[in-house]
Amino acid sequence: AISGVDSQSSHRVVNLPGLVNVAAFVPGVSKAGSTDFEQVTREAVGAGFSMIRVLPLGSEDCLTDLKALKTAQENSTKAHCDFNFSVAATAANTDQLKLVAGEVGSLFVPFNHMAGNINKVAAVTAHFDVWPSYKPIMTDAKTTDLASVLLLASLYNRNVHVTSVTTVDDIKLIALAKEKGLKVTCDVSVYALFLSQEDFPECKALPTKEDQEALWKNMDIIDCFSVGSLPYQLYKDTHGTEPIASVGIADTLPILSTAVFDGRLTADDIVKRLHTNPKKIFDLHDQPDCSVQVEVREYVMEPKDIWSPFVGKKVHGLVKRVNFNGKTVSLDGKLSSDGKLGTDMSAHLPPAPAKAAAP
Amino acid sequence: AISGVDSQSSHRVVNLPGLVNVAAFVPGVSKAGSTDFEQVTREAVGAGFSMIRVLPLGSEDCLTDLKALKTAQENSTKAHCDFNFSVAATAANTDQLKLVAGEVGSLFVPFNHMAGNINKVAAVTAHFDVWPSYKPIMTDAKTTDLASVLLLASLYNRNVHVTSVTTVDDIKLIALAKEKGLKVTCDVSVYALFLSQEDFPECKALPTKEDQEALWKNMDIIDCFSVGSLPYQLYKDTHGTEPIASVGIADTLPILSTAVFDGRLTADDIVKRLHTNPKKIFDLHDQPDCSVQVEVREYVMEPKDIWSPFVGKKVHGLVKRVNFNGKTVSLDGKLSSDGKLGTDMSAHLPPAPAKAAAP
Ligand SMILES: [Zn+2]
Ligand SMILES: [Zn+2]
Ligand SMILES: [Zn+2]
Ligand SMILES: [Zn+2]
Ligand SMILES: [Zn+2]
Ligand SMILES: [Zn+2]
Ligand SMILES: [Zn+2]
Ligand SMILES: [Zn+2]
């Protein structure tokens, strides 16, 4: 991250590479005709994200088979940033996975979704058996379910990424697993770092204050930050209705920048967890011509079309400019993206490992 | 196992070494003044067991600290066979474990006991941290709890023994773990091999018919047979009251011998799972002068003082003679043991590993 000075206003600016949301929640991901995807990518690119990894779990439908994947692809003809899809494992779709493996970025093993969770070790085992070893496996497993998945990762010698860690027990288990050499990575929702059940007792998806402190204490265990479905869940639990699909995304840099201002994080902590680590963990493509300029200044967050729990709070970072594929797509909050620049990178493969030179 | 002919009656006899019950349930194990221990060892030696590993879980009290261990030791002054004690892990007794480790045969991590289960991965982790590596760890964990324990065994590179496996999922997970090189062993209660929820729908501790078939199919995964607490549980569930402490023990050889007669097991299968493997897995002492003579003949099991679900059934093996430490302690069902021969082997240690010879 390079710092500079904003010529017009003499506010300090921080230049970041294009960010990656490793867990983008798109409520209507595989619902025919849904415009949620376009909405989410539009908000994402304006917030500094050049790549989103779309969760296969929608608010009603999940992406679990080829038919659902086709629908998701049809819903993504307008894309404001790059993206990939994942497929969700169910107790019965082991066979379907072979059909879609080439067209998705990873396998997602859901344990805490609204419906159709996998809670049988046997079913998860079947998925570990068929899923190609060069494609990531991701899960939202918690407590003993998390232990199950980590066991299978250990037995199969596979990488597993745990998304949306929220509790002291889970972060400690992951810390232990890492210490013992297990190939496990994890992300924490940005909302979980700044909001707790003390703020919103009605939202049990938020960490308790004690859990949240454990997350901060184990910052070196957290590989990535994510948006996840937590903002959506928080809105639902506090309002009783469903929010707009893109809720929460734009809060990311303002609140993380505030933590930098407050000395709780460094700008490098952000780059590592929203760019460098996501690229490495999920074997994502390079995006050399993507960048974000954040203006460092204090302001009070004002209400906008999209609800935010941070409205009225002082924050210390404003997304000033976003460049996507060499083009400025957002400037001073004004979006000029037409939705034609984003590309489906689901089939992207990491470069083949270098072969030993012939003797 | 050597076969011979009974001189008096010309029935074939099978000679077995002294048997080991790796999971002996003593309801009043650490209840002051309880005579359950003597009762269980008396029934055990008459049934061919020369060694029992006493579960630390009683019907009311559990052996979780030094005080409970002292009570258990006081209750065991009369012992008809050799024995050792284990200590049960609780969420809070990590410190106690250090005090008793030298005086017990293993650590038991309970997940499915009536009270005081450990269901937090964090708590189990603390136990793995403090328990000496040369002492076995045993658990009754099932489903995801089992996965948690296996994960920790994997991370800590520790042996774990899983007692009383009853389901298709659990035996499959153990099979997978073994296949992948994890140091896990297991036992199945003899009752679980011959009784199912089809016979006693009111006893959910029994396997379903499908589960039971999976156990038989995975016989090569089953390291030991045990008596366990299943006979006790079955009586409680079918009668609504508590049975005598020694229920179920005497059925072991008659029903296993019947499976040999029916061609479902060999005599060697029994010796392996009730003698050879238990000795090896739990580093038990040699008992060269202990043996059991089983008469192979068909008879109908008759009602006795102790309830048995097999009364009225045809069986094919009768314990004729039991020798313990060179003395005949049981002949034709008549016990002559005075309870002075059994020794507390809890502090027994395996021989130190042989050092590499000096060059
Ligand atoms: Zn400015
Ligand atoms: Zn779903
Ligand atoms: Zn980069
Ligand atoms: Zn401030
Ligand atoms: Zn005879
Ligand atoms: Zn208990
Ligand atoms: Zn032997
Ligand atoms: Zn018969």
XYZ file of C-alpha atoms and ligand atoms in Angstrom:
726
model
C 0.000 0.000 0.000
C 1.389 3.348 -1.041
C 0.347 6.565 0.619
C 0.142 9.890 -1.108
C -1.596 13.194 -0.919
C -4.867 13.982 -2.659
C -4.045 17.011 -4.883
C -7.462 18.656 -4.695
C -8.028 18.602 -0.971
C -4.729 17.687 0.665
C -6.301 14.671 2.382
C -3.938 11.736 2.682
C -4.808 8.880 0.316
C -3.945 5.211 0.513
C -3.646 3.177 -2.679
C -4.739 -0.437 -2.461
C -4.814 -3.204 -5.064
C -8.224 -4.480 -6.208
C -9.916 -6.237 -3.294
C -11.377 -9.740 -3.184
C -14.519 -10.687 -1.303
C -13.971 -14.401 -0.688
C -17.572 -14.862 0.469
C -20.064 -12.757 -1.458
C -23.671 -13.439 -0.553
C -26.072 -13.152 -3.473
C -29.595 -13.914 -2.177
C -31.016 -14.879 -5.574
C -27.867 -16.568 -6.806
C -29.641 -19.364 -8.652
C -33.166 -17.984 -8.778
C -34.290 -17.482 -12.377
C -34.532 -13.814 -13.332
C -32.939 -12.458 -10.166
C -31.014 -9.178 -10.501
C -29.272 -9.651 -7.167
C -26.041 -10.616 -8.848
C -25.790 -7.396 -10.838
C -26.668 -5.374 -7.758
C -24.025 -7.093 -5.673
C -21.269 -6.694 -8.280
C -22.192 -3.043 -8.829
C -21.964 -2.286 -5.126
C -18.819 -4.417 -4.876
C -16.849 -2.602 -7.546
C -17.862 0.775 -6.101
C -16.598 -0.413 -2.726
C -13.212 -1.423 -4.143
C -13.733 -5.097 -4.894
C -12.421 -6.255 -8.262
C -13.254 -9.906 -7.619
C -15.986 -11.670 -5.675
C -16.314 -15.331 -4.892
C -20.058 -15.935 -4.917
C -21.411 -18.165 -2.157
C -23.628 -20.964 -3.550
C -26.181 -20.394 -0.802
C -29.031 -18.092 -1.651
C -31.812 -16.904 0.605
C -34.143 -19.497 -0.911
C -32.310 -21.487 -3.553
C -28.883 -22.977 -3.455
C -26.477 -23.706 -6.244
C -26.243 -27.459 -5.977
C -26.436 -28.792 -9.512
C -25.831 -28.066 -13.185
C -29.291 -26.586 -13.697
C -28.810 -24.100 -10.857
C -25.362 -23.233 -12.177
C -26.835 -22.448 -15.598
C -29.366 -20.136 -13.957
C -26.609 -18.423 -11.986
C -24.641 -17.962 -15.180
C -27.680 -16.488 -16.935
C -28.152 -14.096 -13.998
C -24.559 -12.927 -14.361
C -24.523 -11.531 -17.897
C -24.191 -8.064 -16.395
C -21.160 -8.130 -14.082
C -19.356 -5.089 -12.714
C -16.392 -7.034 -11.361
C -14.813 -10.419 -11.886
C -16.379 -13.350 -10.077
C -16.522 -17.065 -9.690
C -19.207 -19.472 -8.545
C -19.036 -22.347 -6.134
C -21.236 -25.397 -5.802
C -22.836 -26.440 -2.520
C -22.519 -30.026 -1.355
C -25.700 -31.762 -0.302
C -26.185 -35.217 1.158
C -27.230 -36.423 -2.283
C -25.393 -34.483 -4.998
C -22.044 -36.237 -5.124
C -22.734 -37.243 -8.722
C -23.756 -33.730 -9.772
C -20.449 -32.375 -8.543
C -18.531 -34.113 -11.315
C -20.686 -32.323 -13.875
C -20.039 -28.841 -12.512
C -16.521 -29.125 -11.057
C -14.947 -27.637 -14.186
C -17.271 -24.612 -14.116
C -17.030 -23.568 -10.475
C -14.260 -22.176 -8.339
C -14.738 -24.370 -5.298
C -16.882 -26.818 -3.397
C -18.803 -25.374 -0.468
C -19.851 -27.735 2.335
C -22.700 -25.985 4.194
C -23.485 -26.744 7.822
C -25.232 -23.595 8.946
C -27.395 -22.574 6.084
C -31.138 -22.146 6.350
C -31.921 -25.446 4.676
C -30.395 -28.610 3.354
C -27.340 -28.685 5.544
C -24.972 -31.546 5.436
C -24.577 -32.859 8.920
C -23.439 -36.345 8.216
C -19.782 -37.083 8.282
C -20.450 -39.879 5.814
C -21.895 -37.472 3.239
C -19.020 -35.059 3.586
C -16.620 -37.951 3.183
C -18.207 -38.846 -0.126
C -17.600 -35.278 -1.314
C -13.963 -35.319 -0.277
C -13.669 -38.530 -2.275
C -14.886 -37.066 -5.580
C -13.861 -33.401 -5.480
C -10.733 -32.683 -7.582
C -7.712 -32.056 -5.396
C -6.720 -28.862 -7.235
C -10.020 -27.121 -6.452
C -10.554 -25.530 -3.022
C -13.058 -26.765 -0.445
C -14.823 -24.189 1.695
C -17.188 -24.622 4.627
C -19.198 -22.668 7.175
C -18.957 -25.497 9.714
C -18.876 -24.582 13.388
C -18.041 -26.371 16.667
C -18.119 -30.152 16.277
C -19.066 -29.893 12.608
C -15.922 -27.852 12.110
C -13.938 -30.569 13.851
C -15.472 -33.142 11.491
C -14.488 -31.205 8.417
C -10.994 -30.572 9.742
C -10.650 -34.279 10.476
C -11.541 -35.135 6.894
C -9.173 -32.441 5.627
C -6.483 -34.028 7.741
C -7.275 -37.584 6.644
C -7.471 -36.600 2.982
C -4.555 -34.176 3.258
C -6.704 -31.452 1.700
C -6.820 -27.688 2.093
C -10.011 -26.406 3.645
C -11.125 -22.805 3.992
C -13.510 -22.009 6.853
C -15.695 -19.004 6.183
C -17.273 -16.599 8.665
C -15.623 -17.720 11.886
C -17.409 -16.034 14.792
C -16.580 -17.833 18.060
C -13.669 -18.139 20.441
C -13.872 -21.954 20.293
C -13.746 -22.075 16.516
C -10.874 -19.635 16.108
C -8.940 -21.541 18.778
C -9.579 -24.861 17.063
C -8.363 -23.393 13.795
C -5.304 -21.950 15.554
C -4.551 -25.381 16.987
C -5.055 -27.083 13.639
C -2.711 -24.603 11.962
C -0.128 -25.052 14.696
C -0.260 -28.818 14.137
C 0.320 -28.413 10.413
C -3.182 -28.827 9.029
C -3.832 -27.019 5.760
C -6.690 -24.857 7.000
C -7.400 -21.190 6.302
C -10.247 -18.994 7.419
C -12.041 -15.712 7.008
C -13.978 -13.507 9.365
C -16.807 -11.272 8.275
C -15.857 -7.607 8.651
C -19.149 -7.024 10.458
C -18.131 -9.619 13.087
C -15.056 -7.580 13.930
C -17.036 -4.400 14.615
C -20.500 -5.493 15.742
C -21.454 -7.916 18.491
C -24.556 -9.266 20.202
C -24.073 -6.440 22.694
C -25.015 -4.045 19.879
C -27.755 -6.249 18.413
C -28.911 -8.899 20.904
C -31.523 -10.114 18.425
C -28.862 -11.261 15.933
C -27.350 -14.523 17.162
C -25.218 -14.731 14.013
C -23.055 -11.947 15.450
C -20.267 -12.883 17.847
C -20.691 -12.216 21.537
C -18.395 -9.510 22.894
C -16.111 -12.224 24.298
C -16.051 -14.046 20.937
C -15.249 -10.801 19.165
C -12.326 -10.129 21.479
C -10.990 -13.603 20.712
C -11.192 -12.830 16.986
C -9.126 -9.674 17.425
C -6.644 -11.491 19.669
C -6.194 -14.160 16.996
C -5.817 -11.700 14.108
C -2.723 -13.614 12.916
C -4.933 -16.732 12.497
C -7.422 -14.863 10.277
C -6.304 -15.254 6.681
C -9.012 -13.217 4.992
C -11.719 -10.692 5.687
C -15.048 -11.205 3.951
C -18.429 -9.563 3.643
C -20.355 -12.816 3.839
C -24.059 -13.072 4.614
C -23.759 -11.470 8.054
C -24.962 -7.954 6.982
C -27.964 -9.580 5.301
C -28.680 -11.700 8.370
C -28.294 -8.720 10.690
C -30.798 -6.709 8.674
C -33.278 -9.591 8.700
C -32.948 -10.136 12.437
C -33.356 -6.440 13.239
C -36.034 -5.560 10.683
C -37.931 -8.784 10.112
C -37.772 -8.263 6.356
C -35.201 -8.980 3.689
C -32.772 -6.194 2.789
C -31.487 -5.245 -0.613
C -28.978 -7.817 -1.866
C -25.979 -5.529 -1.642
C -26.319 -4.579 2.021
C -23.074 -4.227 3.975
C -20.592 -4.267 1.106
C -19.849 -0.532 1.028
C -19.099 -0.437 4.772
C -16.003 -2.592 4.346
C -13.278 -0.033 3.657
C -14.678 2.810 5.780
C -14.796 0.661 8.915
C -11.536 -1.170 8.277
C -9.828 2.194 7.643
C -11.171 3.370 10.964
C -9.464 0.411 12.645
C -6.253 1.510 10.920
C -6.772 5.061 12.191
C -7.374 3.689 15.679
C -4.166 1.632 15.480
C -5.929 -1.740 15.675
C -4.925 -2.753 12.135
C -2.367 -1.639 9.565
C -3.090 -0.963 5.908
C -0.969 -4.019 5.164
C -3.268 -6.123 7.376
C -6.106 -5.134 5.053
C -4.212 -5.756 1.820
C -3.106 -9.146 3.078
C -6.637 -10.241 4.024
C -8.591 -8.672 1.168
C -6.102 -9.233 -1.649
C -2.881 -11.205 -1.144
C -4.203 -14.149 0.885
C -7.466 -14.549 -1.067
C -5.476 -14.665 -4.339
C -3.156 -17.317 -2.928
C -5.709 -19.452 -1.065
C -8.198 -19.634 -3.933
C -5.680 -19.605 -6.806
C -7.278 -16.500 -8.285
C -6.169 -14.802 -11.479
C -4.032 -11.660 -11.478
C -5.779 -8.307 -11.784
C -2.832 -5.960 -12.278
C -4.933 -3.062 -13.541
C -7.303 -2.933 -10.623
C -6.814 -0.542 -7.716
C -8.622 1.442 -5.039
C -7.817 4.858 -3.679
C -8.964 5.464 -0.118
C -9.045 8.967 1.248
C -8.099 9.093 4.908
C -10.357 11.544 6.661
C -12.898 11.549 9.421
C -16.559 11.895 8.598
C -19.879 10.794 9.967
C -21.501 8.044 7.928
C -24.685 9.369 6.384
C -27.819 7.379 5.603
C -28.029 6.173 2.019
C -30.409 3.981 0.009
C -28.806 0.955 1.572
C -29.172 0.471 5.303
C -26.049 0.415 7.412
C -25.613 -0.118 11.150
C -22.775 2.399 11.018
C -24.905 5.361 9.969
C -24.258 8.192 12.419
C -20.877 6.758 13.433
C -17.554 8.507 12.811
C -15.398 6.652 10.291
C -11.999 7.439 8.812
C -11.812 6.240 5.245
C -13.655 7.074 2.048
C -13.378 5.175 -1.242
C -12.338 7.935 -3.633
C -11.505 6.130 -6.848
C -11.746 2.564 -8.140
C -9.941 1.405 -11.229
C -11.081 -1.831 -12.811
C -9.128 -3.340 -15.724
C -7.409 0.017 -16.285
C -10.634 2.025 -16.347
C -11.862 4.317 -13.600
C -15.274 2.842 -12.775
C -15.989 4.832 -9.639
C -14.972 8.339 -8.624
C -16.089 10.210 -5.507
C -18.949 7.773 -5.083
C -20.160 8.095 -8.666
C -20.225 4.811 -10.527
C -19.541 4.738 -14.270
C -19.443 0.972 -14.746
C -21.781 -0.444 -17.383
C -21.589 -4.063 -16.194
C -19.673 -5.255 -19.248
C -16.213 -5.463 -17.707
C -16.678 -8.277 -15.204
C -15.691 -11.779 -16.285
C -16.710 -15.206 -15.002
C -13.430 -16.670 -13.768
C -14.993 -19.878 -12.372
C -13.034 -22.087 -14.739
C -9.723 -20.355 -14.004
C -7.047 -22.849 -13.049
C -3.770 -22.182 -11.276
C -0.678 -22.572 -13.459
C 0.472 -26.196 -13.608
C 3.233 -26.841 -11.089
C 6.694 -26.386 -12.627
C 8.177 -29.712 -13.642
C 11.691 -30.605 -12.577
C 14.138 -29.745 -15.374
C 15.305 -32.718 -17.394
C 18.779 -33.797 -16.318
C -7.327 -71.566 20.788
C -6.851 -75.314 21.204
C -9.720 -77.752 20.869
C -9.948 -80.987 22.785
C -12.500 -83.460 24.038
C -14.105 -83.285 27.469
C -13.249 -86.644 29.099
C -16.427 -87.005 31.126
C -19.014 -86.319 28.497
C -17.262 -86.380 25.135
C -18.367 -82.829 24.345
C -15.809 -80.881 22.402
C -14.048 -78.203 24.479
C -12.279 -75.063 23.377
C -9.471 -73.669 25.506
C -9.111 -69.895 25.556
C -6.663 -67.623 27.334
C -8.000 -65.392 30.131
C -10.365 -62.826 28.620
C -10.238 -59.037 28.977
C -13.321 -56.838 29.229
C -11.991 -53.489 27.992
C -15.132 -51.653 29.134
C -16.532 -52.990 32.399
C -19.456 -50.984 33.720
C -19.563 -50.789 37.529
C -22.621 -48.689 38.479
C -21.313 -47.720 41.917
C -17.688 -47.408 40.846
C -16.917 -44.393 43.036
C -19.890 -44.464 45.384
C -18.736 -44.979 48.975
C -19.625 -48.414 50.329
C -20.822 -49.847 47.000
C -20.382 -53.610 46.532
C -20.922 -53.366 42.759
C -17.228 -53.808 42.077
C -16.991 -57.122 43.889
C -20.166 -58.313 42.220
C -18.892 -57.393 38.759
C -15.474 -59.035 39.245
C -17.090 -62.176 40.668
C -19.403 -62.504 37.677
C -16.513 -61.603 35.372
C -14.141 -64.292 36.539
C -16.910 -66.905 36.394
C -17.589 -65.835 32.806
C -13.921 -66.258 31.810
C -12.570 -62.738 32.288
C -9.222 -62.543 34.067
C -8.929 -58.768 33.621
C -11.441 -55.937 33.479
C -10.862 -52.316 32.594
C -13.358 -50.462 34.767
C -15.217 -47.577 33.120
C -15.013 -44.376 35.198
C -18.702 -43.679 34.592
C -21.066 -44.943 37.232
C -24.862 -44.807 37.224
C -24.750 -41.737 39.503
C -21.151 -40.853 40.297
C -18.185 -40.659 38.022
C -14.529 -41.167 38.713
C -13.208 -37.714 37.914
C -10.794 -36.843 40.713
C -8.431 -38.174 43.359
C -11.151 -38.425 45.983
C -13.351 -40.548 43.706
C -10.366 -42.710 42.832
C -9.669 -43.358 46.526
C -13.309 -44.423 46.991
C -13.066 -46.719 43.976
C -9.894 -48.227 45.419
C -11.580 -48.759 48.803
C -14.501 -50.447 47.027
C -12.084 -52.847 45.320
C -10.447 -54.565 48.268
C -12.306 -57.718 47.283
C -11.469 -58.438 43.642
C -12.027 -61.728 41.841
C -9.999 -60.806 38.792
C -7.353 -58.257 37.876
C -8.529 -54.773 37.016
C -7.568 -51.208 36.351
C -9.366 -47.918 36.746
C -9.686 -44.985 34.366
C -10.389 -41.356 35.058
C -13.146 -39.436 33.259
C -12.365 -36.066 31.704
C -14.709 -33.208 32.555
C -14.720 -29.653 31.285
C -12.997 -28.593 34.513
C -10.745 -31.370 35.817
C -7.609 -30.915 33.734
C -5.638 -30.174 36.898
C -6.978 -33.216 38.726
C -5.777 -35.471 35.949
C -2.137 -34.863 36.802
C -2.800 -36.084 40.354
C -4.361 -39.372 39.277
C -2.561 -40.155 35.994
C -0.073 -42.463 37.733
C -2.853 -44.465 39.402
C -5.200 -45.099 36.492
C -4.944 -47.097 33.297
C -6.335 -44.506 30.915
C -8.179 -41.258 30.385
C -11.809 -41.574 29.364
C -13.405 -38.675 27.477
C -17.180 -39.074 27.883
C -19.666 -37.671 25.387
C -22.678 -39.890 25.899
C -22.925 -40.419 29.577
C -25.964 -39.496 31.637
C -24.384 -36.334 33.051
C -21.366 -34.097 32.862
C -20.442 -34.844 29.269
C -17.662 -33.010 27.606
C -18.960 -31.506 24.429
C -16.528 -28.726 23.886
C -13.623 -29.293 21.581
C -11.674 -26.762 23.641
C -12.053 -28.802 26.821
C -11.014 -32.003 25.114
C -8.017 -30.192 23.674
C -6.887 -29.203 27.167
C -6.981 -32.877 28.158
C -4.939 -33.969 25.171
C -2.424 -31.333 26.217
C -1.872 -32.680 29.735
C -2.459 -36.419 29.478
C 0.812 -38.425 29.383
C 1.488 -39.811 25.929
C 2.197 -43.351 27.167
C -1.270 -43.726 28.706
C -4.235 -44.611 26.480
C -7.153 -42.276 25.775
C -10.599 -43.802 25.427
C -13.916 -42.221 24.450
C -17.555 -43.036 23.843
C -17.911 -40.182 21.337
C -20.358 -40.612 18.474
C -21.077 -38.850 15.147
C -19.566 -35.352 15.048
C -18.182 -35.697 18.572
C -16.320 -38.750 17.347
C -14.951 -36.710 14.461
C -13.764 -34.056 16.942
C -11.901 -36.586 19.035
C -10.382 -38.231 15.979
C -9.263 -34.799 14.749
C -7.491 -34.128 18.029
C -5.961 -37.612 17.968
C -4.713 -36.821 14.495
C -3.406 -33.356 15.421
C -1.701 -34.643 18.579
C -0.607 -37.883 16.904
C -2.176 -39.861 19.751
C -3.802 -43.285 19.954
C -7.495 -43.185 20.756
C -9.762 -46.075 21.562
C -13.469 -45.662 20.798
C -15.709 -47.786 22.970
C -19.152 -49.183 22.228
C -19.492 -48.314 18.553
C -23.086 -48.913 17.481
C -23.790 -47.152 14.184
C -22.995 -47.568 10.525
C -21.711 -43.977 10.316
C -19.338 -44.364 13.238
C -17.868 -47.675 12.141
C -17.400 -46.251 8.641
C -15.665 -43.140 9.986
C -13.359 -45.331 12.048
C -12.684 -47.524 9.011
C -11.802 -44.422 7.012
C -9.573 -43.069 9.786
C -7.752 -46.388 10.015
C -7.344 -46.541 6.260
C -5.795 -43.068 6.342
C -3.292 -44.096 9.007
C -4.891 -42.655 12.133
C -4.046 -44.506 15.334
C -7.608 -45.372 16.300
C -8.977 -48.615 17.708
C -12.494 -49.543 18.785
C -14.683 -52.015 20.548
C -18.265 -53.102 20.086
C -20.445 -54.332 22.898
C -21.251 -58.026 22.464
C -24.938 -57.213 23.032
C -24.833 -54.826 20.041
C -23.827 -57.700 17.778
C -26.771 -59.889 18.773
C -29.565 -57.531 19.813
C -31.053 -54.608 17.907
C -33.844 -52.061 18.206
C -35.957 -54.583 16.284
C -35.815 -56.808 19.370
C -36.184 -53.972 21.907
C -37.581 -50.802 20.294
C -37.558 -49.074 23.694
C -33.753 -49.247 23.932
C -32.248 -46.586 21.661
C -28.773 -47.507 22.883
C -29.013 -50.676 20.797
C -28.073 -50.476 17.117
C -30.788 -50.520 14.511
C -30.875 -53.656 12.396
C -29.097 -51.757 9.618
C -26.440 -50.492 12.036
C -25.933 -54.001 13.345
C -25.435 -55.376 9.856
C -22.777 -52.709 9.270
C -20.985 -53.793 12.438
C -20.853 -57.393 11.239
C -19.746 -56.301 7.775
C -16.908 -54.297 9.308
C -15.778 -57.036 11.676
C -12.171 -56.501 10.571
C -12.429 -52.886 11.847
C -13.571 -54.032 15.305
C -10.476 -54.484 17.461
C -12.167 -55.636 20.665
C -15.427 -56.954 22.004
C -16.628 -55.539 25.289
C -19.481 -55.927 27.743
C -19.867 -52.203 28.343
C -22.927 -50.593 29.886
C -25.299 -51.775 27.160
C -26.758 -54.749 29.138
C -27.392 -52.385 32.065
C -28.990 -49.806 29.791
C -31.123 -52.430 28.069
C -32.458 -53.665 31.407
C -33.250 -50.121 32.524
C -35.043 -49.284 29.282
C -37.108 -52.472 29.319
C -37.848 -52.681 33.061
C -37.768 -49.080 34.248
C -35.606 -50.072 37.205
C -31.896 -50.621 37.699
C -30.587 -54.161 37.323
C -27.965 -55.930 39.392
C -24.497 -54.546 38.583
C -23.236 -57.703 36.910
C -25.992 -58.009 34.302
C -24.906 -59.221 30.856
C -21.398 -60.399 31.664
C -22.136 -64.136 31.732
C -23.811 -64.035 28.320
C -20.556 -63.165 26.568
C -19.066 -66.564 25.809
C -22.359 -68.460 25.273
C -23.545 -66.038 22.579
C -20.147 -65.559 20.940
C -19.712 -69.349 20.849
C -23.062 -69.555 19.126
C -21.789 -67.217 16.437
C -18.811 -69.570 16.025
C -21.183 -72.521 15.743
C -23.212 -70.607 13.154
C -20.036 -69.864 11.170
C -20.254 -66.069 11.654
C -17.065 -65.915 13.762
C -14.094 -68.159 14.437
C -12.695 -68.984 17.861
C -9.649 -66.967 16.840
C -11.885 -63.944 16.195
C -12.922 -64.152 19.833
C -9.404 -64.640 21.226
C -8.177 -61.711 19.159
C -10.915 -59.349 20.381
C -11.195 -60.461 23.989
C -7.527 -61.153 24.680
C -4.784 -60.382 22.147
C -5.903 -56.935 20.965
C -6.983 -55.667 24.414
C -3.569 -56.646 25.834
C -1.804 -54.824 23.018
C -3.994 -51.710 22.785
C -4.029 -51.019 26.522
C -0.521 -52.285 27.318
C -1.896 -54.790 29.811
C 0.224 -57.154 31.887
C 0.671 -60.810 30.979
C -1.598 -63.343 32.655
C 0.017 -66.614 31.569
C -1.766 -68.748 34.170
C -5.287 -67.662 33.269
C -7.480 -69.699 30.960
C -11.062 -70.610 30.139
C -12.479 -73.900 28.978
C -15.623 -73.639 26.882
C -17.713 -76.683 26.264
C -19.218 -76.690 22.812
C -22.751 -77.955 23.041
C -26.236 -76.764 22.331
C -28.511 -75.924 25.217
C -31.367 -73.580 25.975
C -30.379 -70.711 28.235
C -32.252 -71.006 31.494
C -33.391 -68.165 33.756
C -30.983 -67.404 36.581
C -30.762 -64.790 39.335
C -29.458 -62.336 36.775
C -31.768 -61.306 33.967
C -30.718 -62.083 30.410
C -32.441 -61.290 27.129
C -31.179 -64.651 25.835
C -33.142 -66.795 28.278
C -35.106 -69.346 26.277
C -32.731 -69.092 23.306
C -30.573 -71.913 22.047
C -26.882 -71.252 22.547
C -23.810 -73.296 21.805
C -21.117 -72.723 24.415
C -20.876 -73.230 28.152
C -18.062 -71.947 30.364
C -16.865 -75.180 31.997
C -13.725 -74.195 33.835
C -11.897 -70.943 34.586
C -8.331 -70.867 35.849
C -7.066 -67.647 37.377
C -3.427 -67.290 38.368
C -2.992 -71.061 38.198
C -6.010 -71.836 40.422
C -9.349 -73.212 39.228
C -11.792 -70.519 40.393
C -14.875 -71.760 38.555
C -15.934 -75.262 37.574
C -19.270 -76.218 36.006
C -20.765 -72.902 37.054
C -19.624 -73.233 40.675
C -17.406 -70.356 41.803
C -14.681 -70.988 44.361
C -13.001 -67.589 44.217
C -12.641 -65.769 47.535
C -11.938 -62.325 46.049
C -8.319 -62.249 47.210
C -6.644 -63.079 43.913
C -7.490 -60.004 41.870
C -4.905 -57.221 41.710
C -5.213 -53.519 40.899
C -3.065 -53.139 37.787
C -3.898 -49.442 37.226
C -0.292 -48.347 37.690
C 1.068 -51.032 35.355
C 3.307 -49.536 32.689
C 4.383 -51.065 29.414
C 8.054 -52.062 29.298
C 10.257 -49.131 28.271
C 10.932 -49.191 24.528
C 14.146 -51.081 23.712
C 17.055 -48.705 23.119
C 19.171 -49.042 20.017
C 22.253 -51.151 20.798
C 25.471 -49.165 21.178
C 27.607 -49.418 18.072
Zn -10.524 14.582 -0.015
Zn -29.747 -23.532 1.121
Zn -1.613 -8.608 -5.860
Zn -12.774 8.802 15.027
Zn -20.023 -81.590 28.700
Zn -21.355 -39.253 34.815
Zn -1.964 -63.823 25.432
Zn -28.571 -73.473 17.375
